[in-house]
Structure formats: C-alpha cells, structure tokens
Coordinates of C-alpha atoms in Angstrom, one line a residue:
Chain A
X1 CA 0.0 0.0 0.0
X2 CA 1.3 3.5 -0.9
X3 CA 1.3 6.2 1.7
X4 CA 2.2 8.8 -0.9
X5 CA 0.9 8.9 -4.5
X6 CA 2.2 11.9 -6.4
X7 CA 1.6 12.4 -10.1
X8 CA 3.1 15.0 -12.4
X9 CA 3.6 17.5 -9.5
X10 CA 4.7 21.0 -10.4
X11 CA 5.3 24.0 -8.3
X12 CA 6.0 27.5 -9.7
X13 CA 6.8 30.6 -7.6
X14 CA 6.5 34.1 -8.9
X15 CA 9.3 36.1 -7.4
X16 CA 9.6 39.8 -8.4
X17 CA 7.6 39.0 -11.6
X18 CA 9.9 36.2 -12.5
X19 CA 8.5 32.6 -12.5
X20 CA 10.6 30.1 -10.8
X21 CA 9.8 26.4 -11.5
X22 CA 10.8 24.7 -8.3
X23 CA 9.3 21.3 -9.3
X24 CA 8.5 20.1 -12.8
X25 CA 6.5 17.0 -13.3
X26 CA 7.5 15.0 -10.3
X27 CA 5.8 11.6 -9.9
X28 CA 6.6 9.3 -7.0
X29 CA 4.9 6.6 -5.0
X30 CA 6.1 5.8 -1.5
X31 CA 5.2 2.5 0.0
X32 CA 4.0 2.5 3.6
X33 CA 6.7 1.7 6.2
X34 CA 9.6 2.6 3.9
X35 CA 12.7 4.7 4.8
X36 CA 13.5 6.9 1.8
X37 CA 15.6 9.9 1.0
X38 CA 15.4 12.7 -1.5
X39 CA 18.9 13.9 -2.2
X40 CA 20.2 16.7 -4.3
X41 CA 22.1 19.9 -4.2
X42 CA 20.7 23.0 -2.6
X43 CA 18.0 24.6 -4.6
X44 CA 17.2 21.4 -6.4
X45 CA 13.6 21.3 -5.1
X46 CA 13.8 18.6 -2.5
X47 CA 12.5 20.8 0.4
X48 CA 9.7 22.1 -1.9
X49 CA 8.8 18.5 -2.6
X50 CA 8.8 17.7 1.2
X51 CA 6.6 20.8 1.8
X52 CA 4.1 19.5 -0.7
X53 CA 4.1 16.0 0.8
X54 CA 3.7 17.5 4.2
X55 CA 0.7 19.6 3.2
X56 CA 2.5 22.8 4.1
X57 CA 2.2 24.0 0.6
X58 CA 0.0 23.3 -2.5
X59 CA 1.2 22.1 -5.9
X60 CA 0.7 24.4 -8.8
X61 CA -0.6 21.4 -10.7
X62 CA -0.6 17.6 -10.5
X63 CA -2.1 14.9 -8.2
X64 CA -1.1 14.2 -4.7
X65 CA -2.6 11.7 -2.3
X66 CA -1.2 11.3 1.2
X67 CA -2.4 8.5 3.4
X68 CA -5.3 7.9 0.9
X69 CA -6.5 11.5 0.9
X70 CA -6.4 14.0 -2.0
X71 CA -4.5 16.8 -0.1
X72 CA -4.6 19.3 -3.0
X73 CA -8.2 20.1 -2.1
X74 CA -7.6 20.9 1.6
X75 CA -8.0 24.5 2.8
X76 CA -5.7 25.9 5.5
X77 CA -7.7 24.6 8.5
X78 CA -8.2 21.2 6.9
X79 CA -4.5 20.9 6.0
X80 CA -3.5 21.8 9.6
X81 CA -6.0 19.2 11.0
X82 CA -4.7 16.6 8.4
X83 CA -1.0 17.3 9.4
X84 CA -1.9 17.0 13.1
X85 CA -3.5 13.6 12.6
X86 CA -1.4 11.9 9.9
X87 CA 2.0 13.5 9.5
X88 CA 5.0 14.1 11.8
X89 CA 7.8 16.6 11.2
X90 CA 11.5 16.6 12.2
X91 CA 13.3 19.8 11.5
X92 CA 16.9 20.6 10.9
X93 CA 17.0 23.1 13.8
X94 CA 14.9 20.8 16.1
X95 CA 12.3 23.6 16.5
X96 CA 11.4 22.7 20.1
X97 CA 9.3 25.1 22.0
X98 CA 11.7 26.9 24.3
X99 CA 9.4 27.5 27.2
X100 CA 8.3 23.8 27.5
X101 CA 10.2 20.9 29.0
X102 CA 11.2 17.8 26.9
X103 CA 8.1 16.0 28.3
X104 CA 5.8 19.0 27.5
X105 CA 7.3 19.4 24.0
X106 CA 6.5 15.8 23.2
X107 CA 3.1 16.2 24.8
X108 CA 2.3 19.4 22.9
X109 CA 0.7 17.8 19.8
X110 CA -1.5 15.6 22.0
X111 CA -2.7 18.6 24.0
X112 CA -3.0 21.3 21.4
X113 CA -3.6 19.3 18.2
X114 CA -5.3 16.0 19.2
X115 CA -6.8 16.9 22.6
X116 CA -6.1 13.5 24.1
X117 CA -7.0 12.7 27.8
X118 CA -4.2 13.3 30.3
X119 CA -3.7 9.7 31.3
X120 CA -3.2 8.6 27.6
X121 CA -0.9 11.6 27.0
X122 CA 1.3 10.7 29.9
X123 CA 1.6 7.1 28.8
X124 CA 2.4 7.8 25.2
X125 CA 4.9 10.6 26.0
X126 CA 6.8 8.4 28.5
X127 CA 6.8 5.5 26.1
X128 CA 8.3 7.6 23.4
X129 CA 10.8 9.4 25.6
X130 CA 11.9 6.0 26.8
X131 CA 12.2 4.8 23.2
X132 CA 14.4 7.7 22.2
X133 CA 16.4 7.4 25.4
X134 CA 15.3 10.7 26.9
X135 CA 13.1 9.5 29.8
X136 CA 15.6 10.7 32.4
X137 CA 15.9 14.2 30.7
X138 CA 12.1 14.8 30.5
X139 CA 12.0 17.8 32.9
X140 CA 14.8 19.7 31.1
X141 CA 14.1 22.7 28.9
X142 CA 15.6 22.7 25.3
X143 CA 18.4 25.1 26.3
X144 CA 19.6 22.5 28.8
X145 CA 19.8 19.8 26.1
X146 CA 22.5 19.0 23.6
X147 CA 21.8 19.0 19.8
X148 CA 21.4 15.3 19.7
X149 CA 19.1 15.2 22.7
X150 CA 17.0 17.9 21.2
X151 CA 16.6 16.0 18.0
X152 CA 15.7 12.9 20.0
X153 CA 12.9 14.9 21.7
X154 CA 11.9 16.2 18.3
X155 CA 11.6 12.7 16.9
X156 CA 9.5 11.7 19.9
X157 CA 7.3 14.7 19.2
X158 CA 6.9 13.7 15.6
X159 CA 5.9 10.1 16.5
X160 CA 3.7 10.8 19.5
X161 CA 0.5 11.3 17.4
X162 CA 1.2 7.9 15.7
X163 CA 1.4 9.4 12.2
X164 CA 1.5 7.4 9.0
X165 CA 4.3 9.5 7.6
X166 CA 7.3 11.4 9.2
X167 CA 9.0 14.0 7.0
X168 CA 12.4 15.1 8.0
X169 CA 14.2 17.9 6.3
X170 CA 18.0 17.7 6.9
X171 CA 17.5 16.2 10.4
X172 CA 21.2 15.6 10.9
X173 CA 22.6 18.8 9.4
X174 CA 23.2 20.4 12.8
X175 CA 24.6 17.3 14.5
X176 CA 28.1 15.9 14.8
X177 CA 29.0 12.7 13.0
X178 CA 28.5 10.3 15.9
X179 CA 25.3 11.9 17.1
X180 CA 24.0 11.9 13.5
X181 CA 24.6 8.1 13.1
X182 CA 22.8 7.5 16.5
X183 CA 19.8 9.6 15.4
X184 CA 19.6 7.8 12.0
X185 CA 19.8 4.5 13.7
X186 CA 17.1 5.5 16.2
X187 CA 14.7 6.6 13.5
X188 CA 15.3 3.4 11.6
X189 CA 14.7 1.3 14.8
X190 CA 11.4 3.2 15.5
X191 CA 10.4 2.7 11.9
X192 CA 10.9 -1.1 12.4
X193 CA 8.9 -1.0 15.7
X194 CA 6.0 1.2 14.7
X195 CA 5.9 0.9 10.9
X196 CA 5.8 4.6 10.2
X197 CA 7.1 5.8 6.9
X198 CA 10.1 8.1 7.1
X199 CA 10.9 10.4 4.2
X200 CA 14.0 12.6 4.3
X201 CA 15.3 15.5 2.3
X202 CA 19.0 15.5 2.7
X203 CA 22.4 15.6 1.3
X204 CA 23.9 13.9 4.3
X205 CA 25.7 10.8 3.0
X206 CA 25.0 9.0 6.3
X207 CA 21.3 9.2 5.8
X208 CA 21.7 8.3 2.1
X209 CA 23.6 5.2 3.2
X210 CA 20.9 4.2 5.7
X211 CA 17.9 4.8 3.3
X212 CA 16.2 1.9 1.5
X213 CA 15.3 4.0 -1.6
X214 CA 17.2 7.1 -2.6
X215 CA 15.6 9.6 -5.1
X216 CA 17.9 12.1 -6.8
X217 CA 16.3 15.6 -7.3
X218 CA 17.9 17.9 -9.8
X219 CA 16.5 21.2 -11.1
X220 CA 13.0 20.4 -9.9
X221 CA 12.9 16.9 -11.5
X222 CA 13.4 13.4 -10.2
X223 CA 16.4 12.2 -12.1
X224 CA 17.3 8.9 -10.4
X225 CA 15.9 6.2 -8.2
X226 CA 18.2 3.8 -6.4
X227 CA 17.2 0.9 -4.1
X228 CA 19.8 0.2 -1.5
X229 CA 20.3 -3.2 0.1
Chain B
X1 CA -7.8 26.0 28.6
X2 CA -5.5 25.2 31.5
X3 CA -2.8 24.3 29.0
X4 CA -3.3 27.5 27.1
X5 CA -2.9 29.5 30.3
X6 CA 0.2 27.5 31.3
X7 CA 1.9 28.0 27.9
X8 CA 0.9 31.7 28.0
X9 CA 2.3 32.2 31.4
X10 CA 5.6 30.5 30.4
X11 CA 5.8 32.6 27.3
X12 CA 5.3 35.8 29.4
X13 CA 7.9 34.7 31.8
X14 CA 10.3 34.1 28.9
X15 CA 10.9 37.9 28.9
X16 CA 10.4 38.4 32.6
X17 CA 11.6 42.0 32.7
X18 CA 9.5 43.1 29.7
X19 CA 6.4 41.4 31.1
X20 CA 6.9 42.9 34.6
X21 CA 7.4 46.3 33.1
X22 CA 4.2 46.0 31.2
X23 CA 2.2 44.7 34.2
X24 CA 3.7 47.5 36.3
X25 CA 2.6 50.1 33.8
X26 CA -0.9 48.8 33.6
X27 CA -1.0 48.5 37.4
X28 CA 0.2 52.1 37.8
X29 CA -2.6 53.2 35.5
X30 CA -5.2 51.3 37.4
X31 CA -3.9 52.6 40.8
X32 CA -3.9 56.2 39.4
X33 CA -7.5 55.8 38.2
X34 CA -8.8 54.2 41.4
X35 CA -7.1 56.8 43.6
X36 CA -8.3 59.7 41.5
X37 CA -11.9 58.3 41.5
X38 CA -11.7 57.7 45.2
X39 CA -10.2 61.1 46.1
X40 CA -12.4 63.0 43.7
X41 CA -15.4 61.2 44.9
X42 CA -14.6 61.9 48.5
X43 CA -13.9 65.6 47.8
X44 CA -17.2 65.9 45.8
X45 CA -19.1 64.1 48.5
X46 CA -17.7 66.2 51.3
X47 CA -18.2 69.5 49.6
X48 CA -21.7 68.6 48.4
X49 CA -22.6 67.4 51.9
X50 CA -21.2 70.7 53.3
X51 CA -23.3 72.7 50.9
X52 CA -26.5 70.8 51.4
X53 CA -26.1 70.3 55.2
X54 CA -25.1 73.9 55.9
X55 CA -27.8 75.8 54.1
X56 CA -29.1 74.5 50.7
X57 CA -30.9 71.3 51.7
X58 CA -31.3 68.5 49.1
X59 CA -34.2 70.0 47.3
X60 CA -35.9 73.4 47.3
X61 CA -39.4 74.4 46.1
X62 CA -40.0 78.0 44.9
X63 CA -42.7 79.9 43.1
X64 CA -42.0 80.0 39.4
X65 CA -39.6 82.7 38.4
X66 CA -38.1 83.2 41.8
X67 CA -34.8 81.4 41.1
X68 CA -34.4 83.4 37.9
X69 CA -34.5 86.7 40.0
X70 CA -33.0 85.3 43.2
X71 CA -30.3 88.0 43.5
X72 CA -32.9 90.6 44.4
X73 CA -34.8 88.3 46.8
X74 CA -38.2 89.5 45.5
X75 CA -40.9 89.3 48.1
X76 CA -43.7 89.5 45.5
X77 CA -42.7 85.9 44.4
X78 CA -43.3 84.3 47.8
X79 CA -45.2 81.1 48.1
X80 CA -48.8 81.8 49.2
X81 CA -50.7 79.9 51.9
X82 CA -52.5 77.7 49.4
X83 CA -49.3 76.8 47.7
X84 CA -47.6 76.0 51.0
X85 CA -50.5 73.8 51.9
X86 CA -50.2 72.0 48.5
X87 CA -46.4 71.5 49.1
X88 CA -47.0 70.2 52.6
X89 CA -49.5 67.7 51.3
X90 CA -47.1 66.6 48.5
X91 CA -44.2 66.2 51.0
X92 CA -46.4 64.0 53.3
X93 CA -46.9 61.6 50.4
X94 CA -43.2 61.1 49.9
X95 CA -41.7 58.8 52.6
X96 CA -38.1 59.7 51.7
X97 CA -38.4 63.2 53.1
X98 CA -36.6 63.6 56.5
X99 CA -37.5 67.2 57.0
X100 CA -38.7 70.4 55.4
X101 CA -38.1 74.0 56.4
X102 CA -40.1 77.0 55.2
X103 CA -37.9 80.1 54.8
X104 CA -38.5 83.8 54.2
X105 CA -35.5 85.5 52.6
X106 CA -35.2 89.2 52.3
X107 CA -32.8 92.1 52.1
X108 CA -32.7 94.3 55.2
X109 CA -30.7 97.0 56.9
X110 CA -28.8 95.9 60.0
X111 CA -28.2 98.7 62.6
X112 CA -26.3 98.7 65.8
X113 CA -27.7 102.2 66.6
X114 CA -24.3 103.5 65.7
X115 CA -23.8 102.1 62.3
X116 CA -26.0 100.6 59.6
X117 CA -25.3 98.2 56.7
X118 CA -27.0 95.8 54.4
X119 CA -27.8 92.2 55.3
X120 CA -29.5 89.2 53.7
X121 CA -31.9 87.7 56.2
X122 CA -33.2 84.1 56.3
X123 CA -36.1 83.6 58.6
X124 CA -36.8 80.1 59.8
X125 CA -38.6 77.9 62.2
X126 CA -35.4 76.8 64.2
X127 CA -36.4 73.2 64.9
X128 CA -37.3 72.5 61.3
X129 CA -34.3 74.4 59.9
X130 CA -31.9 72.5 62.1
X131 CA -33.4 69.2 60.8
X132 CA -32.8 70.4 57.2
X133 CA -29.4 72.0 57.8
X134 CA -27.8 69.8 60.4
X135 CA -24.4 71.6 60.1
X136 CA -25.9 75.0 60.9
X137 CA -25.3 74.8 64.7
X138 CA -21.6 74.0 64.1
X139 CA -21.2 77.3 62.2
X140 CA -22.1 79.3 65.4
X141 CA -18.7 80.5 66.4
X142 CA -19.8 82.3 69.6
X143 CA -23.1 82.0 71.4
X144 CA -25.9 79.6 71.6
X145 CA -25.7 76.5 69.3
X146 CA -29.2 75.2 70.1
X147 CA -32.5 76.0 68.4
X148 CA -33.1 78.5 71.2
X149 CA -30.5 80.8 69.4
X150 CA -33.3 81.4 66.9
X151 CA -36.2 81.9 69.3
X152 CA -38.4 84.9 68.7
X153 CA -36.6 88.2 69.2
X154 CA -33.1 86.7 68.5
X155 CA -30.7 86.9 65.6
X156 CA -27.6 85.0 64.4
X157 CA -25.3 87.6 62.9
X158 CA -22.8 86.8 60.1
X159 CA -19.2 86.9 61.3
X160 CA -18.2 89.5 58.7
X161 CA -20.9 91.9 59.8
X162 CA -20.2 91.3 63.5
X163 CA -16.6 92.0 63.0
X164 CA -17.1 95.1 60.9
X165 CA -19.8 96.5 63.1
X166 CA -18.3 95.5 66.4
X167 CA -21.3 93.4 67.3
X168 CA -21.1 90.9 70.1
X169 CA -23.3 88.2 71.6
X170 CA -25.8 89.8 73.9
X171 CA -26.0 93.2 72.0
X172 CA -29.2 94.6 70.8
X173 CA -29.6 95.4 67.1
X174 CA -32.3 96.6 64.8
X175 CA -33.3 94.9 61.5
X176 CA -35.2 97.2 59.1
X177 CA -36.8 96.1 55.9
X178 CA -39.2 97.2 53.2
X179 CA -42.2 94.9 52.5
X180 CA -43.6 94.1 49.1
X181 CA -46.0 97.1 49.3
X182 CA -43.1 99.5 50.0
X183 CA -43.8 99.9 53.7
X184 CA -40.8 100.1 55.9
X185 CA -40.7 98.4 59.3
X186 CA -38.1 97.4 61.8
X187 CA -37.7 95.2 64.9
X188 CA -35.2 95.2 67.7
X189 CA -33.4 91.8 68.2
X190 CA -30.9 90.3 70.6
X191 CA -27.7 88.9 69.1
X192 CA -27.7 85.2 70.2
X193 CA -24.7 84.1 68.2
X194 CA -22.0 84.9 65.6
X195 CA -22.3 82.7 62.5
X196 CA -19.5 81.6 60.3
X197 CA -20.2 81.6 56.6
X198 CA -20.6 78.2 55.0
X199 CA -18.4 79.1 52.0
X200 CA -15.8 81.5 53.4
X201 CA -15.4 84.9 54.9
X202 CA -17.6 86.8 52.5
X203 CA -21.1 85.9 53.7
X204 CA -23.7 88.5 54.8
X205 CA -26.4 86.0 55.7
X206 CA -28.1 86.3 59.1
X207 CA -30.8 84.1 60.6
X208 CA -33.9 85.2 62.6
X209 CA -37.2 83.5 63.6
X210 CA -39.9 83.0 60.9
X211 CA -42.5 84.9 62.8
X212 CA -40.2 87.9 63.4
X213 CA -39.8 88.1 59.7
X214 CA -43.6 88.0 59.2
X215 CA -43.8 90.9 61.7
X216 CA -41.1 93.0 60.1
X217 CA -42.6 92.4 56.6
X218 CA -46.1 92.9 57.9
X219 CA -47.4 89.7 56.3
X220 CA -51.1 89.2 56.7
X221 CA -50.8 85.4 56.5
X222 CA -48.1 82.7 56.3
X223 CA -45.9 83.2 53.2
X224 CA -42.5 81.7 52.4
X225 CA -39.8 82.4 49.9
X226 CA -38.8 78.7 49.7
X227 CA -39.3 75.3 51.2
X228 CA -35.9 73.5 51.7
X229 CA -36.1 69.7 51.9
X230 CA -33.7 67.1 53.4
X231 CA -34.0 63.5 52.3
X232 CA -33.2 60.4 54.3
X233 CA -31.0 59.2 51.5
X234 CA -29.0 61.6 49.4
X235 CA -28.8 59.2 46.5
X236 CA -32.6 59.6 46.0
X237 CA -32.5 63.3 45.2
X238 CA -33.1 62.9 41.5
X239 CA -35.9 60.4 42.0
X240 CA -37.7 62.4 44.7
X241 CA -37.2 65.6 42.7
X242 CA -38.9 64.0 39.8
X243 CA -41.8 62.7 42.0
X244 CA -42.3 66.1 43.6
X245 CA -42.1 67.9 40.2
X246 CA -44.8 65.6 38.9
X247 CA -47.0 66.3 41.8
X248 CA -46.4 70.0 42.1
X249 CA -45.7 71.1 38.6
X250 CA -48.0 68.6 37.0
X251 CA -48.4 68.9 33.3
X252 CA -48.2 72.7 33.6
X253 CA -44.6 72.9 32.3
X254 CA -43.6 76.6 32.0
X255 CA -47.2 77.6 33.1
X256 CA -46.9 75.7 36.4
X257 CA -47.0 78.0 39.5
X258 CA -44.2 76.1 41.4
X259 CA -40.7 74.9 40.6
X260 CA -38.8 72.0 42.2
X261 CA -35.0 72.3 42.1
X262 CA -32.3 69.9 43.2
X263 CA -29.2 71.1 45.0
X264 CA -27.3 70.7 41.8
X265 CA -29.6 73.1 40.0
X266 CA -29.0 75.8 42.7
X267 CA -25.3 75.5 43.4
X268 CA -22.5 76.5 41.2
X269 CA -20.5 73.6 42.7
X270 CA -22.6 71.2 40.5
X271 CA -20.5 72.5 37.6
X272 CA -17.3 71.7 39.5
X273 CA -18.8 68.2 40.3
X274 CA -19.4 67.7 36.6
X275 CA -15.9 68.7 35.8
X276 CA -14.5 66.3 38.4
X277 CA -16.6 63.5 36.7
X278 CA -15.2 64.5 33.4
X279 CA -11.7 64.4 34.7
X280 CA -12.4 60.9 36.0
X281 CA -13.6 59.9 32.6
X282 CA -10.5 61.4 31.1
X283 CA -8.3 59.4 33.5
X284 CA -10.1 56.2 32.4
X285 CA -9.5 57.1 28.7
X286 CA -5.8 57.6 29.6
X287 CA -5.8 54.1 31.3
X288 CA -7.3 52.6 28.1
X289 CA -4.5 54.3 26.1
X290 CA -1.8 53.0 28.5
X291 CA -3.2 49.4 28.3
X292 CA -3.7 49.5 24.6
X293 CA -0.2 50.8 23.8
X294 CA 1.7 48.6 26.3
X295 CA -0.1 45.3 25.5
X296 CA -0.1 46.0 21.8
X297 CA 3.6 46.6 21.9
X298 CA 4.4 43.5 23.9
X299 CA 2.2 41.3 21.7
X300 CA 3.6 42.6 18.5
X301 CA 7.1 41.9 19.8
X302 CA 6.0 38.5 21.0
X303 CA 4.7 37.5 17.5
X304 CA 7.8 39.0 15.8
X305 CA 10.2 37.1 18.1
X306 CA 8.4 33.8 17.8
X307 CA 7.8 33.5 14.1
X308 CA 9.7 30.2 13.7
X309 CA 7.9 28.8 16.8
X310 CA 4.6 29.8 15.3
X311 CA 5.6 28.1 12.0
X312 CA 6.5 25.0 14.0
X313 CA 3.3 24.7 15.9
X314 CA 1.3 25.4 12.8
X315 CA 3.3 22.8 10.9
X316 CA 2.6 20.1 13.4
X317 CA -1.1 20.7 13.1
X318 CA -2.1 23.4 15.6
X319 CA -5.3 24.9 14.2
X320 CA -5.2 28.7 13.4
X321 CA -7.9 29.4 16.1
X322 CA -5.7 27.7 18.7
X323 CA -2.8 29.9 17.7
X324 CA -5.1 32.9 17.9
X325 CA -6.2 31.8 21.4
X326 CA -2.6 31.3 22.5
X327 CA -1.7 34.9 21.9
X328 CA -5.1 36.3 23.1
X329 CA -4.6 34.5 26.4
X330 CA -1.1 36.0 26.7
X331 CA -2.6 39.5 26.2
X332 CA -5.4 38.8 28.7
X333 CA -2.9 37.4 31.2
X334 CA -0.9 40.6 31.0
X335 CA -4.1 42.7 31.5
X336 CA -5.4 40.6 34.3
X337 CA -2.1 40.6 36.2
X338 CA -1.9 44.4 35.8
X339 CA -5.5 44.9 36.8
X340 CA -5.1 42.6 39.9
X341 CA -1.8 44.3 41.0
X342 CA -3.4 47.7 40.4
X343 CA -6.5 46.9 42.4
X344 CA -4.5 45.5 45.3
X345 CA -2.1 48.4 45.3
X346 CA -4.9 50.9 44.9
X347 CA -6.9 49.4 47.7
X348 CA -3.9 49.5 50.0
X349 CA -3.2 53.2 49.2
X350 CA -6.9 54.1 49.7
X351 CA -6.8 52.3 53.0
X352 CA -3.7 54.2 54.0
X353 CA -5.3 57.5 53.0
X354 CA -8.1 56.6 55.4
X355 CA -5.7 55.9 58.2
X356 CA -3.6 59.0 57.6
X357 CA -6.5 61.4 57.2
X358 CA -6.4 63.9 54.3
X359 CA -8.1 67.2 55.1
X360 CA -8.8 70.2 52.9
X361 CA -10.1 73.7 53.5
X362 CA -12.8 74.8 51.0
X363 CA -13.7 78.4 50.1
X364 CA -11.6 79.9 52.9
X365 CA -13.9 78.6 55.6
X366 CA -12.2 77.7 59.0
X367 CA -13.8 74.3 58.8
X368 CA -11.4 71.6 57.6
X369 CA -13.0 68.8 55.6
X370 CA -11.5 65.4 56.3
X371 CA -11.7 63.3 53.1
X372 CA -12.6 59.7 53.4
X373 CA -11.7 58.3 50.0
X374 CA -13.4 55.1 49.2
X375 CA -14.0 53.2 46.0
X376 CA -17.1 51.4 45.0
X377 CA -17.0 47.8 44.0
X378 CA -18.5 48.9 40.7
X379 CA -15.5 51.2 40.0
X380 CA -13.1 48.4 40.7
X381 CA -15.0 46.0 38.5
X382 CA -15.3 48.6 35.8
X383 CA -11.6 49.4 35.8
X384 CA -10.6 45.7 35.8
X385 CA -13.1 44.7 33.1
X386 CA -12.0 47.8 31.0
X387 CA -8.3 46.8 31.3
X388 CA -9.0 43.1 30.4
X389 CA -11.2 44.1 27.5
X390 CA -8.7 46.5 26.2
X391 CA -6.0 43.9 26.6
X392 CA -8.1 41.5 24.4
X393 CA -8.5 44.3 21.8
X394 CA -4.8 45.1 21.8
X395 CA -3.9 41.4 21.4
X396 CA -6.3 40.8 18.5
X397 CA -4.2 42.2 15.7
X398 CA -1.0 40.4 16.7
X399 CA -2.9 37.2 17.4
X400 CA -4.7 37.3 14.1
X401 CA -1.4 37.9 12.3
X402 CA 0.2 34.9 14.1
X403 CA -2.8 32.6 13.3
X404 CA -2.7 33.6 9.6
X405 CA 1.0 32.9 9.1
X406 CA 1.8 30.4 6.5
X407 CA 3.9 27.6 8.2
X408 CA 6.5 27.4 5.4
X409 CA 7.1 31.1 5.4
X410 CA 7.3 31.2 9.2
X411 CA 9.7 28.2 9.3
X412 CA 12.0 30.0 6.9
X413 CA 12.1 33.1 9.2
X414 CA 15.6 33.8 10.6

C-alpha cells in the first residue's frame, strides 16, 4: 500500500515578476513503512517537494494523495488538521518550544492538536521518551539539552501522534558525526517498531547510506531512483 | 484552557523584565484611576454634603420665576398659603423626606444704633431648619448653638458683619426692611450668636425667627420664599425631585406655579462636580490608552520574536484558532495581572489614606473637611473589566497575524 501517490507535480513561484519552476512533473509513489531519502544539491527542489508532501504548501498542478486523501483540495484549516492527525515533522534546527520541557514538547501535539486525555498523553509521551532514550531528561528545557538530545525529543514529538508519515528535512545537518549516526539508527529502529514511513530531504551521505530507496532531485525533477540493500 | 494558560504564562515569563514592566505600567494606570476616582469622589461628596447640610438642603421648592431673579430676593414671588398647603400635602406623600423648612428670605438694613449696613436675612422655624441644615449649629462660632438661638426676638449675625460693626453676643440690634407694598418696618433683636459663613469669609447672611420676619414684613398670612427639603438618602435626590415635580408642577410645564429644584440646579458647585466627573472619565481614557499601547507593543514583539515557533506549531497541526487563542490568552494574562496588581495596590493606598487622614479647606472657611476616600466595587470591577477588555482588543491584531502565518514562510524566518 502506498502512503504517498504523487503524479506530475509542479510548483511554480513568482518572485519579483519572474516565474521560478521549483518542481517540474515529479511523480513518485512511496510505500507504507519505507525509509526513503530525496537527495540533491541546494535549490534542487527537495525541500519544496517535502513541503508539498507535508501539506505545508500546495502544488501548482498535479495529483497528490497522502495516506489515501487527496490533499490538494484541503484548505488551511483542513490541512492543519490533516497534518496533526497523519504527519509528523522533524526539522533541521529541532524547533522545540523553548518554554516547554522535553516532556511538554512531546506532549504538545497531544494537547494542542489531538486533545487527548491526560492519562493517555502521559503514557504515550513516557513510552516515546523511553524509546528515544530521553526519559531521564524529561524535565529539562531545550536550552539544557545537547543538539542530539533535542533531535531525539523532536523525533519523539513527531511520532507521538502515531502518524503514518514522518517528514524530516535535513535532520542531521546540525549534529556531529557520531550523534547523526545515532539519530539515524534511532529513526530506523522506530520505523521497524511502529511501521511509520520516514521520508528525508538531505544531502547527508550518512542518511543516504541508511535509506532503502534514494531519489535524486535535480532542477525540480526526479532524475534517479536507487534501491539500496 | 488550562494548558493554554500554562503556555501563555511560560511565554510571558520568557521575557520576565518586559512582562513585569508592562504589568507594572498597567497596574500604575489602574492605581492612578482608582485613587483619583476615590479622592475626587470623597472631595465631591464632602463639599456637596457641606453645601447641602449647611444651608441648601437636598431640594428646594419656589414659586415659578423666583430662582431666575434670586439675586434681588423679591418678596412678590413668595409662596402663598394655598401653595404652602399643597407643598405640605405633597411632602407628606413622599416617605423619603426627612424634614422640610419654610424660609423667608429678604434684604434688610442691619443697625447697631451707631452704624447701619446691608444684610440678607433668612427667617426660619429653628427646629425645622436644624433638621434640614444639620451643620448650621456647628457654624455658630460664639453664642448659643441650640435652636433657642433662633427663638423669637433673637438673631444670628454673620461673622463678617459682626466684626465690621463691632457686634457681640448679647448686643441689641435693629433689622429694618421694606415689605412688598413698599412699607418700611423694623424690629429690635438680641444677638444670640455669631455665625461663620458656609463658604468662606464673604457671607452676609443672618438668621432670625420666621414669625419675626412676618412681623417685620407685615405679612397678613403665612408666606414663604422657599421650602428647603432634606431626604433620608442623598442618592434619592433625582428620583424624589422627579416625583415632587410631577405632583407640584403637574403637566403645567412653564405655566406651572411652582418649581422644584435639586441642590445641583441651585449650586455652582454642581459644575465643579461635573468637571470632576469629566476628569475621572479622562483618567479612564488615559488608562485605556496605556493598556492599549503597552499590551499591543508586547504582543507585536512576542509575535515577531516567535515567528519560527509559530511556524513549528502550525506545521505540526495546531489549528489557526488555537494559535489565535494562545496569543489572546497571553494578552489577557498581562491585562489581568496588571489589573489585579493595580486593584490591590490601589486598595492599599486608599486604606492608607483613610488611616492617615487627608483634610482640605474649602472656600476659605475655617472648617477643615476630612476626606474619606473610598472606592465602589462597581468602579473596581469597571476598571478591571476595562483593562482586560482593552488587553483583548490590543492582542487581537498580533494574534490574528500569528494565526494567519503560512507555516512554510514562518519556518524560513531567521
């Protein structure tokens, strides 16, 4: 079963009266539970593609189904609700909420997005903090955590809503080599345990090496697909 | 809601100094308004009480046209016996009336047998007058302070005249006046007391007994210049005034024979009271401006500083209305904290002002008025609700801006 079905996606921006074609006819299907990476140089369109897949932006033309829903028809409110229910995000700069503790950051989507009962929230948050090895750091604020610890919390936050798809844009770019390997291994382990699909936009060779399928993006087009053992 | 409040408080504490400054500014505004309203209210209340309790009464009834020509104290506009009977009947039907005093007012010559000068005489029944003007006895500087001071054949002489004419308690003086037919008559009276003016050193008003005035003016029957009325509850002045007007003026309008006036229609201090009320309103408008500017400033900064965070929470699925609520709650928390701090500090200062009494002299009178500032619960609630409502208004624009941000644009913000 495909969690993403994208057909002939285009995205054109108008900047100062000049049209910029960020994506041109991208078609891709992503099978549920896969661990894939879009790679390419800066400005190739991989982040734009991730934004479309994450319902943060709308394609100029083309078809896009995520988790079985045609997301091109969603308005702002519907798109937000869809993201909150079906998609998790991991950002390059972690993007934790500075005033909340690690526990509260992971809990945030369950409170403000999914409105889950307190007992269920506590159970799920503790499970995930334990899974990412941050249970003992749960009362610390982001400024008290290292980069790797922040990214672990961010991964827990992305998974706490039990999404079908996690999108990660350069998740290891701000981490040192060893931490980056640990984070990649952690995400892969969680994928194996919960079956969530992980999609990366990256040019980090460590992620590329860990991915099962690598798509090459160049000048807004998919120019290559490579399945790795 | 609890989580919204928790996050809002944490966000406000993120910039503790800025939040505290804003809360302090709002609190200062609230304190200023509450103290001004309390002090101005106390001043107004004290002066109005002084005016009404010393000589004016709460309401007065005159023959139509008298007040318009009051400076000359015309005797041909006195209330006639039938009118006085009608007034008496009307007053009996109003349970709020604590007392009524019929007065004759006229211009007279005051003579010590050596010197003569002009005087304004108010003739009263002492018991009834003391019930309507309870502070009158306190103005007697020398002599008798009981109603006996105004028994028949006695006179209370204004201080200014007594000093100028060298009159003392126990002296015999003569009061001479012309009645409405032009006939001149006089009567010898015994000085029973020296009377301080209610409003300062310039008064020329003396008091004698009602029947002595009837004798001097050769009145064939009971006539009165005015009927002064005191109510049990000052706050009922407007309502009782309307009720009496309806009964005594009826549908006659400008053709009615009688006129009912409240103290405010007779005293120039009513204008001062209105000015004080306007100043209080101006203070409240200033408070609105302080809250609006300070909260708006903080909330605009909060949105500007947290653009990426807004992008993050929007990206992970927070609905726009929740983002809107988050910022509105922050603004409301600022306003609520400022209002609460202001009310507490204001109440403490007002309490302190009641412990360490504030006194003022008014109009040059010797009497010192001790102010008792107090603030109605209504004013406290009004100021608090106003601050919180303005905080909401000030937060709306930044909150709407935050809720409408496109997540991808916000996430790109540096």
